[in-house]
Amino acid sequence: MADMFDLAYDWLNTDPLGQAAYILIKIVAILIPLLLSVAYLTYAERKVIAAMQLRKGPNVVGPFGLLQPIADAVKLLFKETILPSGANRIVFLMAPMLTFILAMIGWAVIPFDAGLVLADINVGILYLFAISSLGVYGVIMAGWASNSKYPFLGALRSAAQMVSYEVSMGFVIITVLLLVGSLNLSDIVMAQQGDYGIFSWFWLPMLPMFVIFFISVLAETNRSPFDLPEGESELVAGFFVEYSSMTFALFFLGEYANMILMSAMTSILFLGGWLPPVDIAPFTWIPGPFWLIAKICVVLFFFLWVRATFPRYRYDQLMRLGWKVFLPFSLFWVVLTAGVLVAFDWVPHT
Amino acid sequence: MIIQALAFYLFAAVTVAAGVMVVSARNPVHSVLFLILAFFNSAGLFVLMGAEFLAMILVVVYVGAVAVLFLFVVMMLDINFVRMREGFLQYLPLGGMIGLILLVELVMVGGAWIVSPAAETAALHPAAPAGELHNTRALGGVIYTDYIYLFQAAGLILLVAMIGAIVLTLRQREGVRRQSISRQTSRTRAESVEIKQVPSRSGV
């Protein structure tokens, strides 16, 4: 038995085919828990919002309604995929796939623990930023290819919204990079390790940026109160009006996977990634990935909380907030951070 | 090594094919989508060359922002595809000649390429020895020290272009009701609400 393990270990580490297989195993090990958590995020969303609105939420399928996401998935699978006759077929079908794929590939650079990362690249944070800025294509392509009014309006709104909020998100990332001196996500987490545990993470010194980043993430993932691209009350369901069955399910999965990815990004940039909140015994026994997951859950809870609390923004207010409030303020904060770092000679030299 | 070679041929072939499709696609939206594909594969080529920072910036700036606005505009154009093709043969000689001249110029430039002595010395003393620094840091070191004036000039040109675009499109319209957030939030209860005692059976 031990020989077999040794053989397998050798094959996975030395043989080129084995290495490829090893990478595939790692990808599967990330994606399957991710898809499961997407399913249960929808369940959590319904339960949390129900609790906030004094309802019960899903409670019929299985104990506590725990099988509800599976029932939903099966229902969507068995429905008919409808292609509108005026639609541009190839682009119409590519849009949901693109959304889903983009939500998945961002996870390649997320570090779950020291050294526990699929691709430890030097420009990890830029990669994440690039992937998240591509999310808009799924929406635009869907809206255009549907060849219908509401989806098109939704797509136009989404394009303007995502481009606007990306700018301030970029500046927030720059302030964090100034403190770290590296674009590698593992370095960003390690830079937050300090004597004060939770208080040496970047959320405290960068508190205004943390707030701006969280709000920009809401806008970037099209979550309420910035869910104008799909605003049910005026655009029916926005860019995916014409989608049904699995094509719709892919959009849905993509949106929720994006939420989890963005929560992971927030946790890594501001909440110390896999680091325990207090650096003493009972907390350090718990392995890093659990801390990261716990932090992701906390951020996700904020997503749901915001959704249950705030009304939708009006479009001009959304643009004003992005361009006239966040952009000048984050620009000012970049200059301030850089000035303070240089004045006190705190510039990191890694 | 063989995987790198294969990846290079894949990225290069897709880039060229997508580039051809950009000019030959009938639908302008498809053209923009192929342009995005070409950008993407160029980013792949940058990664193969070890220029990972440039690759990511290419994706963030060109694919994530510029091409989105391109697509935004092109989607809203109402183009008659039949009329667009009409004058194709008529303009073919002129267009072909311009293309030929450009090609000859490119060949001449490429053939008579002389590297300036300054560039040669710069190449002999690269800013960052390869392998010691990440290319993000190396690039930053060069741009913000040796080439700071050129960098600032590029920024100024962009600023002027931006001001020009704003001046061209800015117009003050009469009779538009605008929301003034500061006025709205500085209103107090005392100045906006008035309580009146209405005597019954007489109205306000």
XYZ file of C-alpha atoms in Angstrom, chain A residues 23 26-27 30 105-112 115-124 127 184-186:
26
model
C -2.534 20.260 -11.682
C -5.685 20.624 -7.755
C -8.103 22.457 -10.057
C -10.719 24.026 -5.809
C -10.486 31.185 -13.448
C -9.963 33.975 -10.926
C -9.510 31.291 -8.251
C -6.221 30.177 -9.792
C -4.261 32.819 -7.876
C -6.109 32.855 -4.532
C -3.741 31.669 -1.763
C -5.519 29.506 0.821
C 2.297 28.168 -0.172
C -1.134 26.641 -0.763
C -1.959 28.276 -4.077
C -2.483 26.907 -7.571
C -0.512 29.595 -9.446
C 1.750 31.755 -7.287
C 2.354 34.484 -9.878
C 4.103 37.792 -9.246
C 1.249 39.899 -10.556
C -1.543 38.013 -8.771
C -4.576 39.171 -12.624
C 1.891 38.877 -5.154
C -1.203 37.887 -3.163
C 0.774 35.776 -0.668
